[in-house]
CSV table of C-alpha atoms in Angstrom, one decimal:
chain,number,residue,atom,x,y,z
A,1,UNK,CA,-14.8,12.4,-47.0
A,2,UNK,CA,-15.8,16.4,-46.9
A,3,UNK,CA,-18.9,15.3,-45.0
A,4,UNK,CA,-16.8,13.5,-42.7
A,5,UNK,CA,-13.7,16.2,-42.0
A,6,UNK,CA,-17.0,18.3,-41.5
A,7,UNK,CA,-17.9,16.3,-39.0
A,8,UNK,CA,-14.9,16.1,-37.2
A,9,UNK,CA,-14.4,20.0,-37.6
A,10,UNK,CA,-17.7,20.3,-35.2
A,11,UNK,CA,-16.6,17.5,-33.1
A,12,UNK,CA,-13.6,19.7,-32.4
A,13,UNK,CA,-15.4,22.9,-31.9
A,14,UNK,CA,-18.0,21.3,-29.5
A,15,UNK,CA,-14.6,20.2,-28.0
A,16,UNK,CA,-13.2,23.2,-27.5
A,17,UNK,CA,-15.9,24.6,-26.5
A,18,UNK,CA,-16.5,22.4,-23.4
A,19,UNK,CA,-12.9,22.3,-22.3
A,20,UNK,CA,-13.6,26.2,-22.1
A,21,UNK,CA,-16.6,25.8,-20.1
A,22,UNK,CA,-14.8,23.1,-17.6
A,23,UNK,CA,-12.1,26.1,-17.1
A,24,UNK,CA,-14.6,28.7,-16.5
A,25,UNK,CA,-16.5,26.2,-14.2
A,26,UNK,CA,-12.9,25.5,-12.2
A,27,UNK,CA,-12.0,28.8,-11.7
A,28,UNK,CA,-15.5,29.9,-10.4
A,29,UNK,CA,-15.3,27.3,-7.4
A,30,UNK,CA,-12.6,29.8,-6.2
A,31,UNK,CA,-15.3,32.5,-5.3
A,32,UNK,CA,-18.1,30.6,-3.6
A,33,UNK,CA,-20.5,33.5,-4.1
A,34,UNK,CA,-20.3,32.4,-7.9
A,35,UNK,CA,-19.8,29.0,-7.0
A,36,UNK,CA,-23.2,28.8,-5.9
A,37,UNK,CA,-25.3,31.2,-7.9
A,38,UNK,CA,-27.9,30.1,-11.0
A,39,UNK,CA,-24.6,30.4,-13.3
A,40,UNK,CA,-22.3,28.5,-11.3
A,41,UNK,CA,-24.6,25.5,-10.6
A,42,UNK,CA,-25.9,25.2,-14.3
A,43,UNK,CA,-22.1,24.7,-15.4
A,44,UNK,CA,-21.7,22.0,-12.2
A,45,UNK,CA,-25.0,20.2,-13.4
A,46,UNK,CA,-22.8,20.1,-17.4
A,47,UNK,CA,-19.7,19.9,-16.3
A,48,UNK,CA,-19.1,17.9,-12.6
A,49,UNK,CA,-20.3,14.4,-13.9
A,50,UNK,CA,-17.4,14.4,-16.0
A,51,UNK,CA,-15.3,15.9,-13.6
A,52,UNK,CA,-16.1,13.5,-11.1
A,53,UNK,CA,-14.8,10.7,-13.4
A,54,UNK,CA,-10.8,12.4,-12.2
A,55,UNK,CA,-11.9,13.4,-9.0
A,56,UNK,CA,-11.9,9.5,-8.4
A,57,UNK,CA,-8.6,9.2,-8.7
A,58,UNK,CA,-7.1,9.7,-4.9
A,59,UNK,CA,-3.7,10.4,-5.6
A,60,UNK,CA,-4.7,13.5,-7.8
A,61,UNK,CA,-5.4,14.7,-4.4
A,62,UNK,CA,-3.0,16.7,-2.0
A,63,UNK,CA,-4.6,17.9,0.9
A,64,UNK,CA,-6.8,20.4,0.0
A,65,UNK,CA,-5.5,20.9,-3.4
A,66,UNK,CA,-6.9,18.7,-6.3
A,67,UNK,CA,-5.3,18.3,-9.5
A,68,UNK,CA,-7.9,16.4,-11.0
A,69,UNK,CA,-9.4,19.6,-13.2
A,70,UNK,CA,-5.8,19.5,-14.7
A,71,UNK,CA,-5.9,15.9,-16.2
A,72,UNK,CA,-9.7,16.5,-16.9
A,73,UNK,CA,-8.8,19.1,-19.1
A,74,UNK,CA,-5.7,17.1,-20.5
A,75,UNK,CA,-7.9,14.5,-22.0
A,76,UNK,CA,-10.3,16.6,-23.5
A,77,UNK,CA,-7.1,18.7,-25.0
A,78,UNK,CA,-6.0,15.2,-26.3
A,79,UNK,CA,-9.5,14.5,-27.9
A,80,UNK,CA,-9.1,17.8,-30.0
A,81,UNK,CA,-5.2,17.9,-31.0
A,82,UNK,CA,-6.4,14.0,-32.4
A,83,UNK,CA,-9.3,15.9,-34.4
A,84,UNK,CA,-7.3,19.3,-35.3
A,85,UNK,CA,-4.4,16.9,-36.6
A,86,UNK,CA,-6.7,14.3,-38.6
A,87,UNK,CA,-8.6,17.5,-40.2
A,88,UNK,CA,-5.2,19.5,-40.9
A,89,UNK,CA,-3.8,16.3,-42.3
A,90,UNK,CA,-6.9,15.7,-44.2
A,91,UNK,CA,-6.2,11.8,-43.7
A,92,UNK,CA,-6.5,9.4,-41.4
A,93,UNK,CA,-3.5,7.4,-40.1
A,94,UNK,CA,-2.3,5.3,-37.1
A,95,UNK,CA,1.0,7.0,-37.1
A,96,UNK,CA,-1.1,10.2,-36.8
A,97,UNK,CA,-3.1,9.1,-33.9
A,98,UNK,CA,-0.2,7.3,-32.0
A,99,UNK,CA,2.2,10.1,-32.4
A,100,UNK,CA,-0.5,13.0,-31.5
A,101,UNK,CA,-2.1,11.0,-27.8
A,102,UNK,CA,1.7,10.2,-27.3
A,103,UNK,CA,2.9,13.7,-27.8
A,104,UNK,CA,0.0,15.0,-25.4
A,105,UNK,CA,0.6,11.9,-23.0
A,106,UNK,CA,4.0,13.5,-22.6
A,107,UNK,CA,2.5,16.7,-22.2
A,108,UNK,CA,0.7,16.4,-19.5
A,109,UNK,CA,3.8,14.0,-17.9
A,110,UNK,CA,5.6,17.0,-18.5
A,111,UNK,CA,3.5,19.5,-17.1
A,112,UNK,CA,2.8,17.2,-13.7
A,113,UNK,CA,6.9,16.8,-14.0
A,114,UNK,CA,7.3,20.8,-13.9
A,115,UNK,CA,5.1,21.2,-11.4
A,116,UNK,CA,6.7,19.0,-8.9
A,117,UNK,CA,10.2,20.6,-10.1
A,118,UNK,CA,8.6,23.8,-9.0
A,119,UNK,CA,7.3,22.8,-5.6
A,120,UNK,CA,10.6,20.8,-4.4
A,121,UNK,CA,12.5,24.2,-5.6
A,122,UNK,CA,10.4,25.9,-2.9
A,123,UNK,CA,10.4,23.0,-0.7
A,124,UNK,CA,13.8,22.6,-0.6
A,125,UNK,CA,14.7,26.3,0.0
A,126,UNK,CA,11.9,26.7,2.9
A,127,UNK,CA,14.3,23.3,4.6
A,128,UNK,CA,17.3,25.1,3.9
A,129,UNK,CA,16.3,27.5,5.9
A,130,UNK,CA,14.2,26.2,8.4
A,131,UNK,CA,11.3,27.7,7.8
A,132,UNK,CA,9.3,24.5,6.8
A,133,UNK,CA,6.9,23.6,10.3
A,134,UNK,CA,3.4,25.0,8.3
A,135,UNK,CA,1.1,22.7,7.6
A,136,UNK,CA,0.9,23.2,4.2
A,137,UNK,CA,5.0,21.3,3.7
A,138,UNK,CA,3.1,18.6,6.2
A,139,UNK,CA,0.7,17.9,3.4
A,140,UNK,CA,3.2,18.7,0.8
A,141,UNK,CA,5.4,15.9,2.3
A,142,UNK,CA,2.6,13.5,2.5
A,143,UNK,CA,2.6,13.5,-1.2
A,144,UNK,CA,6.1,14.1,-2.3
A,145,UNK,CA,7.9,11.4,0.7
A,146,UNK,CA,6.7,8.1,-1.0
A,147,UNK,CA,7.3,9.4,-4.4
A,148,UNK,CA,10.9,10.2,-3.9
A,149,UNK,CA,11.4,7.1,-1.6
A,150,UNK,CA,9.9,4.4,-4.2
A,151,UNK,CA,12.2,6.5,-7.3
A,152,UNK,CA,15.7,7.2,-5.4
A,153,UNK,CA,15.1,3.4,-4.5
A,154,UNK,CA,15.3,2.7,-8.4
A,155,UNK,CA,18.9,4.4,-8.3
A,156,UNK,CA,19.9,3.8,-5.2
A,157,UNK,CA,18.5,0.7,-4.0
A,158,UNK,CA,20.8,0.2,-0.6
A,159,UNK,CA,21.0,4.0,0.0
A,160,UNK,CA,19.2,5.6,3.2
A,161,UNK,CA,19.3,9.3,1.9
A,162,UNK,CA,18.3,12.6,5.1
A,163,UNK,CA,15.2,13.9,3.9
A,164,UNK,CA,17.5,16.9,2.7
A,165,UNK,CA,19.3,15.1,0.4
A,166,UNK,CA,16.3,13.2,-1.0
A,167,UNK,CA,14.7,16.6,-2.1
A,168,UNK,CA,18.0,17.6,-3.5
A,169,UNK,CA,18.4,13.9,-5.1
A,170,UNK,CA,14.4,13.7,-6.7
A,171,UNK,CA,14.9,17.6,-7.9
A,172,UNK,CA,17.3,16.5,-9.8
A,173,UNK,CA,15.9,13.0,-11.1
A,174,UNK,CA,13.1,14.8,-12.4
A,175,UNK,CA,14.9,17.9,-14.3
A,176,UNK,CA,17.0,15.2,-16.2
A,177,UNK,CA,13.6,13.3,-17.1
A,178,UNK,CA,12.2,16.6,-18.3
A,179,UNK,CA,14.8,17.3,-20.6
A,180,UNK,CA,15.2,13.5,-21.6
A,181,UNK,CA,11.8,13.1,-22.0
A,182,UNK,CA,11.5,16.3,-24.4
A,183,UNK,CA,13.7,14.7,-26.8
A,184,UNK,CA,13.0,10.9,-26.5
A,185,UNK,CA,9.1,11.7,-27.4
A,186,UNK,CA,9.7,14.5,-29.7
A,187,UNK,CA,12.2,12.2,-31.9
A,188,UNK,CA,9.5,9.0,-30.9
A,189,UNK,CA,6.4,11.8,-33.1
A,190,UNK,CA,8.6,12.4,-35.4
A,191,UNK,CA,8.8,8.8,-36.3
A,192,UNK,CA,5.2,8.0,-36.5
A,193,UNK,CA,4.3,11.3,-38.0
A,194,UNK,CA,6.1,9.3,-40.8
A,195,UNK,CA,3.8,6.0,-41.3
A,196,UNK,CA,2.9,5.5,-44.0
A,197,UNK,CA,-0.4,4.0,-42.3
């Protein structure tokens, strides 16, 4: 079994160390004259065919902002917290698993949750006050309209809501998931933390 927790201990550092390069690699395609220089294109050649796995997925994409990177480096954080638990339990268990890729699931929910909390925030107060014709809340609202039609239509199936109100009605959808979801998955690890398998 010490050969084996061994194992998985270098699994997680090779991990680790990848996820690092990935974020290096990201934030380097924000200065093009790195972007493109020996160092930049030797992390693309190690690091974009598994970023173009994410970059796949279209609705990662808004506008010219893709969030793909982010749920990239999600999995690979999964991949590692599975490792770092299994080692620091020194056991292997299915409650262990299930309760870690379920607690990092809801991380990343979370995280994609507060974001769009943070952007209707701003979105909201650039309609309040008129000040929402840039292109930028165009895209934005690309995005965000069919979201907030397809949940408020969960609620409030019959209900035609101004585009006002729907901001003001998903902003608040989504804090009360944040906060629900923080306990109903916490309690849900807590439970299979506790298998006995």
């Amino acid at each position: 079994m010490s050969i084996l927790f061994t194992v998985l201990r270098f699994l997680g550092s090779a991990v680790s160390l990848y996820t690092f390069i990935i974020f290096i690699r990201v934030l380097i395609t924000w200065i093009p004259s790195l972007a493109y220089s020996k160092f930049g294109r030797f992390l693309a050649s190690i690091t974009d065919p598994y970023l173009n796995i994410f970059r796949k997925i279209k609705f990662l994409r808004v506008g010219n902002i893709d969030f793909s990177p982010i749920l990239a480096i999600g999995a690979l954080v999964i991949v590692n917290s599975v490792l770092s638990n299994f080692i620091a339990q020194q056991r292997f268990s299915l409650g262990i698993l299930f309760a870690v890729i379920i607690g990092m699931c809801w991380s990343l929910l979370r995280s994609f949750i507060g974001i769009l909390i943070f952007l209707l925030i701003i979105r909201l107060i650039f309609n309040l006050i008129n000040k929402d014709s840039a292109s930028i809340w165009t895209q934005l609202d690309q995005f965000l309209t069919p979201i907030m039609y397809k949940v408020s239509g969960i609620f409030f199936p019959r209900k035609y809501f101004p585009f006002r109100n729907l901001l003001a009605c998903f902003l608040i959808i989504l804090i009360v998931v944040y906060f629900a979801g923080n306990f109903l998955f916490g309690f849900l690890a807590a439970l299979l933390y506790r298998l006995p398998f």
